[in-house]
Amino acid sequence: MAQTRLQLLGPVQLFHGDDPVPIGGPGVRGLLALLALKPGKVVGLDEIIDALWGHDPPATARTIVHGNVSHLRRVLRELDGPRILTTPPGYRLDIEPDRIDVHRARTLLDRASVATPEVAATLLAEALALWQGPALGGVPDSLRAPELEDLRLAVHGARVDADLELGRHAELIVELSPIVRADPLAERTAGQLMRALYHAGRRGDALELYRTVSRATLRTIGVEPGAELRWLHERVLNDDLPAREVVAPAADAEPAKAISQLPAAVPSLAGRADELAWLDGLVTRVEAGETTIAVVTGTAGVGKSTLVVWWAHRVAPRFPDGVLFASLRGFDPHHPPLEPAELLTQFLLGLGVETAQIPELLHERVALYRSLIAGRRMLVLLDDARTAEQVRPLLPPSARTMTVVTSRSRLDGLAVSNAAKQRVLGTLAPDDAVQLIEELAGPATLNHALARLCGYLPLALRIAGARLSASTQRTAGELVDELGNERTRLAGLQVDGADDSVRAAFDVSFRGLPGEVAETFLQLGAVPGVMAGPHVMAAVAQIPVAEARRRLRALAAHNLITETERDVFVPHDLVWLYLRELAEQELGEKERDEALGWTIRYYQAVADRARRRLGRVADPLDFSGVLADDAMPPLPGFAEAQNWFAAEWPNLLAVLDAAYAAGRHEDVWRLARLGHTYRVACPLLDEWSRMCDLGVAAAEAAGDVAGQCWLRLARCEIALSFELPGFGLADARRAAELSAALADERLRTSVDLHLGRALSRLGEHEKAIERLAEAIANAPDATLRGQALSSCAQAEKRAGRLSDAIAHQRAGLRIDRELGDDDQVVVSLDKLAELSLRAGDHEAAERYVWEAIDLAISRQFVAREGALRLTLGRVLRARGDIDGAREQLALSVRIYERVHPKLVGEVRTELADLQ
């Protein structure tokens, strides 16, 4: 069956099999190219507009993009090919990356990096053949993707390297000479041509080429050529430029006795394909004459030593002069770290130096060690290093020797001073983790659950497998039950008589931390949540935010936590459990209570700041004076506030639970009310309900009448939003009873507003309109008046008073715009579209709803967009555009499946009517 594929490396083109498919002009081609450059990822609407029109888009840019997306969807639908999905804040192309030539070229380049020269040359030639002209042909001039030219140069350079290793010097001279003449500043290509000339016996031409390039660089940019080209020039001058290919020894040659200090490796290695390919790629660079130092780092128990030793056994034949290995004992619980002098003694003895010949002074041992390995092709493994200073004296000077260091710390100093390449080792993929357990204990249906409870950490997985294999009576189910209890999980991840339990491994890392960093690590254990940032840690530790960030990054450098994105620090699941235990053991009850108190105050202050960026606030809660401005994230606008809430939501729920368990009921209901504002804009039924239920319970436990009213009104809002049975009338009536004794105009108006909305949804229109008219008349400010106007318009719509409803809704929209409340603007526009549709003004209805969709996408109001797509589908159906209506209803279904599952059935029914 013919497949759909995309060409970006040349004129942008869609193919079905080998047949080109017409898709339209530059704008459509540019849109398709933007989506294809990031398959499976969201490309924002604003990003699309910027790329297609630069800084001067037309007023109708959004409409043009919407139309082009619809056109492309129709084209792709006819081919039964890839799909374009609407995913706020933009669109996403659902396609296998290998069907796009750009991603195919990257895949071939990656495969070639770990292949033999013969295979690599073939793969890279195939990749180069994908270029059918200048990339992104036929798109608007404003669309630029310079990375595609970088990719072409990388593919071409790698293919030339492979051909050099294969001795294809004559062909390369013909190919590369015109390229260097046209661009003498292309130093990599010039270096490749120098090699080809030299190995073809044209040493004089190679030297003349260097002089030409040198004159060009001096004339153009005022500097000498780079270090690699200068090194090549020196080798050619001395007539000792080595061949890039690795020459196998003759069959009858006497094999040299190689040094081998490697410890035993595990029989097989689960997973780690990417890491092995990375290490193999570094060996290729060593064989090409580059100095290479690799640092494999990661948290305790992640399998750094296991990986490196297993890999070293596999590649040892590529280092004919042998392998040196030393455990530096950087994190050994029973011994101090080895000093460089001791390690050098070990290596010198391995290199054949007699004990009596080993110098006394450190610098003399370093000099002897370096002189002995200079020029040798060796692998040096330095396992479990603590600091960069412990490693530096052991680094060999030879470009033919590769050094691999493992450490729980990142050893950033080696990257700075010695250009070390770093690789952070993560936990295993789920299937690889199960494989590791099964190697020890055999297959079992619960092994996936067991691997998940072990956090996919290799040390924990090996312990679990060992425990299962050590006793025929213990079943996987029993071990899963034991590890399922968070308070006993770490105790379950140890083997009798062994020192390397998971807890012990983490403890060694913690005990080695500097004092102030260790203090922050302890305090982190007293902070509820699944992640932490410098602002909350600054509040808890009562230190400046910059200092908190420094300490958290120090913990990340020790691989006890991971900075997953800027200022977001996440410990491994088992490290969290260790942290909780540690805080309980080493912090007093007062210290833990203070840490919880500052955590609560922090989230109250920032949540209050964030919700005021999202929209209008009806309740009187105000936490603006709790923390200084510079102690909180800035959150300048709506998007930043929404992103903060989305990222911190799991932490907010965890803080609520911890505060409730600690009896801080006043704090709980207030924080629940603050979070309610976010869920109004981004509703999720289960999480919203759980938060408000906890808030009501906390307000009742605290005996706070106002708190009970505000949280019951929040529950009424949930019932109205999700059309739950009773529509929240019971909560609204109870709030009315409780608020009668309070002199709070805002609360009473809010009660009237929610009562009116609930009555209207239950069909009691006249009572609802009367109650909402009171809310409009008595509203103490524009915020509540705007809400009351909009709610009254909906009640009048249900009562059949369309002209009154449109008038009230327009008045409400004016207030929404004046207040800058984008969420309410979207809601008001949707309601006006629906009212206009009912009144038969289809043109106005479509205009209102498109404006609302654009705003909802730009603000990532996912749930709102689902409702708007439904409204637009109904408008298009009324206008006779059945295909357009079907497309919009299908989009609404996909959105509702994620955020409004109870409403999916209604939309699906409407969609089925259009089939």
XYZ file of N, CA, C and O in Angstrom, residues 61 106 125 150 182 186 200 204 225 294 321 413 470 541 552 684 687 694 697 712 789 827:
88
model
N -4.556 37.160 9.658
C -3.590 36.052 9.670
C -4.165 34.803 10.318
O -4.007 33.689 9.802
N 18.280 12.514 9.609
C 18.850 12.494 10.964
C 19.026 11.064 11.453
O 20.024 10.730 12.096
N 25.569 8.299 2.211
C 25.270 8.591 0.805
C 23.760 8.589 0.575
O 23.222 9.429 -0.159
N 22.742 23.068 8.406
C 23.686 22.463 9.353
C 23.630 20.947 9.259
O 24.667 20.269 9.326
N 35.519 27.517 -3.425
C 34.383 28.432 -3.278
C 34.293 28.999 -1.867
O 33.850 30.135 -1.672
N 35.737 27.161 5.105
C 35.123 25.907 5.577
C 36.244 24.980 6.048
O 36.725 24.119 5.300
N 47.101 10.666 -0.829
C 47.200 10.354 -2.263
C 48.611 10.631 -2.792
O 48.846 10.554 -3.997
N 52.887 18.208 -1.177
C 53.099 19.612 -1.515
C 51.790 20.347 -1.743
O 51.626 21.492 -1.308
N 43.990 29.863 11.212
C 43.035 28.751 11.191
C 42.930 28.094 12.563
O 43.784 28.281 13.441
N 35.284 11.011 28.989
C 33.831 10.860 29.168
C 33.526 10.758 30.656
O 34.234 10.081 31.399
N 46.583 -1.684 23.583
C 47.589 -1.578 24.640
C 47.003 -1.820 26.035
O 47.738 -1.753 27.018
N 33.695 20.533 36.646
C 35.027 21.088 36.474
C 35.808 20.412 35.370
O 36.622 21.048 34.692
N 15.845 -15.677 46.143
C 16.443 -16.283 47.329
C 15.465 -17.147 48.106
O 15.870 -17.945 48.959
N 13.438 27.931 53.945
C 14.743 28.074 54.601
C 15.005 29.505 55.056
O 16.011 29.753 55.731
N 19.967 24.163 45.524
C 19.261 23.113 44.783
C 20.109 22.612 43.618
O 20.138 21.410 43.325
N -11.196 20.554 35.669
C -11.041 19.100 35.675
C -11.879 18.593 36.842
O -11.606 18.929 38.001
N -10.293 16.476 40.218
C -9.357 17.249 41.039
C -10.038 18.469 41.651
O -9.777 18.829 42.810
N -12.555 19.015 50.271
C -11.631 19.168 51.387
C -11.763 20.563 51.990
O -11.699 20.737 53.219
N -14.937 20.684 54.179
C -14.699 19.959 55.429
C -13.804 20.756 56.365
O -14.031 20.804 57.581
N -18.807 26.302 49.464
C -20.041 25.710 48.933
C -20.410 26.349 47.590
O -20.906 25.672 46.685
N -24.736 40.001 34.920
C -25.320 40.302 33.607
C -25.263 39.082 32.693
O -26.238 38.743 32.007
N -16.003 33.301 27.330
C -17.326 32.790 27.696
C -18.424 33.685 27.133
O -19.426 33.197 26.564
